[in-house]
mmCIF file of C-alpha atoms in Angstrom:
data_model
loop_
_atom_site.group_PDB
_atom_site.id
_atom_site.type_symbol
_atom_site.label_atom_id
_atom_site.label_comp_id
_atom_site.label_asym_id
_atom_site.label_seq_id
_atom_site.Cartn_x
_atom_site.Cartn_y
_atom_site.Cartn_z
ATOM 1 C CA MET Z 1 -0.225 0.257 -0.474
ATOM 2 C CA LEU Z 2 3.010 2.491 0.380
ATOM 3 C CA ALA Z 3 3.547 2.747 -3.317
ATOM 4 C CA GLU Z 4 0.213 2.834 -3.677
ATOM 5 C CA ARG Z 5 -0.384 5.839 -1.450
ATOM 6 C CA ARG Z 6 2.549 8.192 -2.325
ATOM 7 C CA TRP Z 7 1.008 7.160 -6.163
ATOM 8 C CA SER Z 8 -1.672 9.051 -4.202
ATOM 9 C CA LEU Z 9 0.158 12.408 -3.274
ATOM 10 C CA LEU Z 10 2.140 12.048 -7.010
ATOM 11 C CA GLN Z 11 5.013 11.252 -5.554
ATOM 12 C CA SER Z 12 7.646 9.472 -7.876
ATOM 13 C CA ALA Z 13 8.415 5.662 -5.931
ATOM 14 C CA VAL Z 14 12.126 3.538 -5.424
ATOM 15 C CA GLU Z 15 10.445 0.137 -3.641
ATOM 16 C CA GLU Z 16 12.056 -3.487 -2.845
ATOM 17 C CA GLU Z 17 10.848 -6.627 -5.005
ATOM 18 C CA VAL Z 18 8.808 -7.873 -3.124
ATOM 19 C CA GLY Z 19 5.501 -8.940 -3.525
ATOM 20 C CA GLY Z 20 3.291 -7.721 -5.183
ATOM 21 C CA LEU Z 21 4.938 -3.546 -5.897
ATOM 22 C CA SER Z 22 6.470 -5.734 -9.125
ATOM 23 C CA ARG Z 23 3.018 -4.942 -10.072
ATOM 24 C CA ILE Z 24 2.268 -2.052 -8.687
ATOM 25 C CA VAL Z 25 5.449 -0.039 -9.476
ATOM 26 C CA SER Z 26 6.701 -0.304 -13.735
ATOM 27 C CA ASP Z 27 10.329 -0.098 -13.292
ATOM 28 C CA GLY Z 28 12.164 2.175 -15.038
ATOM 29 C CA GLU Z 29 8.963 4.344 -15.985
ATOM 30 C CA SER Z 30 6.605 4.613 -12.899
ATOM 31 C CA GLY Z 31 8.530 3.806 -9.860
ATOM 32 C CA PHE Z 32 12.684 1.876 -9.391
ATOM 33 C CA ILE Z 33 12.264 -1.746 -7.674
ATOM 34 C CA VAL Z 34 15.522 -2.157 -6.627
ATOM 35 C CA GLU Z 35 16.476 -6.106 -5.103
ATOM 36 C CA SER Z 36 15.258 -6.586 -1.567
ATOM 37 C CA ARG Z 37 18.552 -5.525 1.004
ATOM 38 C CA ASP Z 38 20.579 -4.419 -1.664
ATOM 39 C CA PRO Z 39 21.146 -0.033 0.485
ATOM 40 C CA ALA Z 40 23.620 0.213 -2.326
ATOM 41 C CA GLN Z 41 21.500 -0.352 -5.286
ATOM 42 C CA PHE Z 42 18.252 1.227 -3.063
ATOM 43 C CA ALA Z 43 20.200 4.977 -2.535
ATOM 44 C CA GLY Z 44 21.691 5.156 -6.679
ATOM 45 C CA ARG Z 45 18.278 4.760 -7.322
ATOM 46 C CA LEU Z 46 16.871 7.600 -4.598
ATOM 47 C CA LYS Z 47 20.308 9.642 -5.149
ATOM 48 C CA THR Z 48 18.482 9.386 -8.999
ATOM 49 C CA LEU Z 49 15.557 10.164 -8.916
ATOM 50 C CA LEU Z 50 17.027 13.478 -6.256
ATOM 51 C CA SER Z 51 18.830 14.418 -8.317
ATOM 52 C CA ASP Z 52 17.294 14.715 -11.717
ATOM 53 C CA GLU Z 53 13.517 16.686 -12.008
ATOM 54 C CA VAL Z 54 12.793 16.151 -15.491
ATOM 55 C CA LEU Z 55 12.817 12.412 -14.964
ATOM 56 C CA ARG Z 56 11.447 12.775 -10.871
ATOM 57 C CA ALA Z 57 8.558 14.716 -13.273
ATOM 58 C CA ARG Z 58 8.155 12.251 -15.769
ATOM 59 C CA MET Z 59 8.333 8.887 -12.828
ATOM 60 C CA ARG Z 60 4.688 11.501 -11.265
ATOM 61 C CA ALA Z 61 2.784 11.752 -14.302
ATOM 62 C CA ALA Z 62 3.688 8.159 -15.587
ATOM 63 C CA ALA Z 63 2.549 6.836 -11.703
ATOM 64 C CA SER Z 64 -0.601 9.309 -11.981
ATOM 65 C CA THR Z 65 -2.021 7.595 -15.099
ATOM 66 C CA ARG Z 66 -0.304 3.341 -13.707
ATOM 67 C CA SER Z 67 -2.382 4.778 -10.431
ATOM 68 C CA GLU Z 68 -5.707 4.250 -11.816
ATOM 69 C CA MET Z 69 -5.713 0.403 -12.802
ATOM 70 C CA PHE Z 70 -6.104 0.299 -8.977
ATOM 71 C CA THR Z 71 -8.569 2.049 -7.893
ATOM 72 C CA TRP Z 72 -11.474 1.029 -6.196
ATOM 73 C CA ASP Z 73 -13.778 0.574 -9.093
ATOM 74 C CA ALA Z 74 -11.056 -1.283 -11.073
ATOM 75 C CA THR Z 75 -9.976 -3.469 -8.545
ATOM 76 C CA ALA Z 76 -13.874 -4.627 -8.088
ATOM 77 C CA ASP Z 77 -14.390 -4.437 -12.330
ATOM 78 C CA GLU Z 78 -11.191 -6.962 -12.267
ATOM 79 C CA PHE Z 79 -13.113 -8.827 -9.269
ATOM 80 C CA LEU Z 80 -16.644 -9.529 -11.330
ATOM 81 C CA GLU Z 81 -14.642 -10.372 -14.487
ATOM 82 C CA LEU Z 82 -12.631 -13.702 -12.509
ATOM 83 C CA TYR Z 83 -15.453 -14.717 -11.391
ATOM 84 C CA GLU Z 84 -17.923 -14.342 -14.334
ATOM 85 C CA CYS Z 85 -15.446 -16.131 -16.043
ATOM 86 C CA LEU Z 86 -15.313 -18.563 -13.852
ATOM 87 C CA VAL Z 87 -18.709 -19.404 -13.341
ATOM 88 C CA ARG Z 88 -19.467 -20.098 -17.800
ATOM 89 C CA GLU Z 89 -16.068 -22.692 -17.382
ATOM 90 C CA ASP Z 90 -17.193 -25.794 -16.720
ATOM 91 C CA TYR Z 91 -13.265 -26.239 -15.423
ATOM 92 C CA PRO Z 92 -12.947 -23.399 -13.856
ATOM 93 C CA GLU Z 93 -9.069 -24.550 -13.177
ATOM 94 C CA ALA Z 94 -8.656 -23.497 -17.131
ATOM 95 C CA CYS Z 95 -9.970 -20.191 -16.762
ATOM 96 C CA THR Z 96 -7.829 -17.252 -17.719
ATOM 97 C CA CYS Z 97 -9.035 -13.901 -17.209
#
């Protein structure tokens, strides 16, 4: 939720590659994903963001656009699509949605 919270504040993000963050943050586009437990890489990416105002603005805009995929309405639509697919299929494990 931290990445989503930063996006709601229109801030760029540097995130560790844990959990589902790589689904939320598009590395190099809407923020940076760094290896877990690599403080040097984290610091380097953070320094890059802090020193490059144009990059920060570009990532902030991309993050704002990308955050629209994670609204409550979008999440509800995805679940509804999944449930409808599961009900339609004779073999739910074959559902690709």
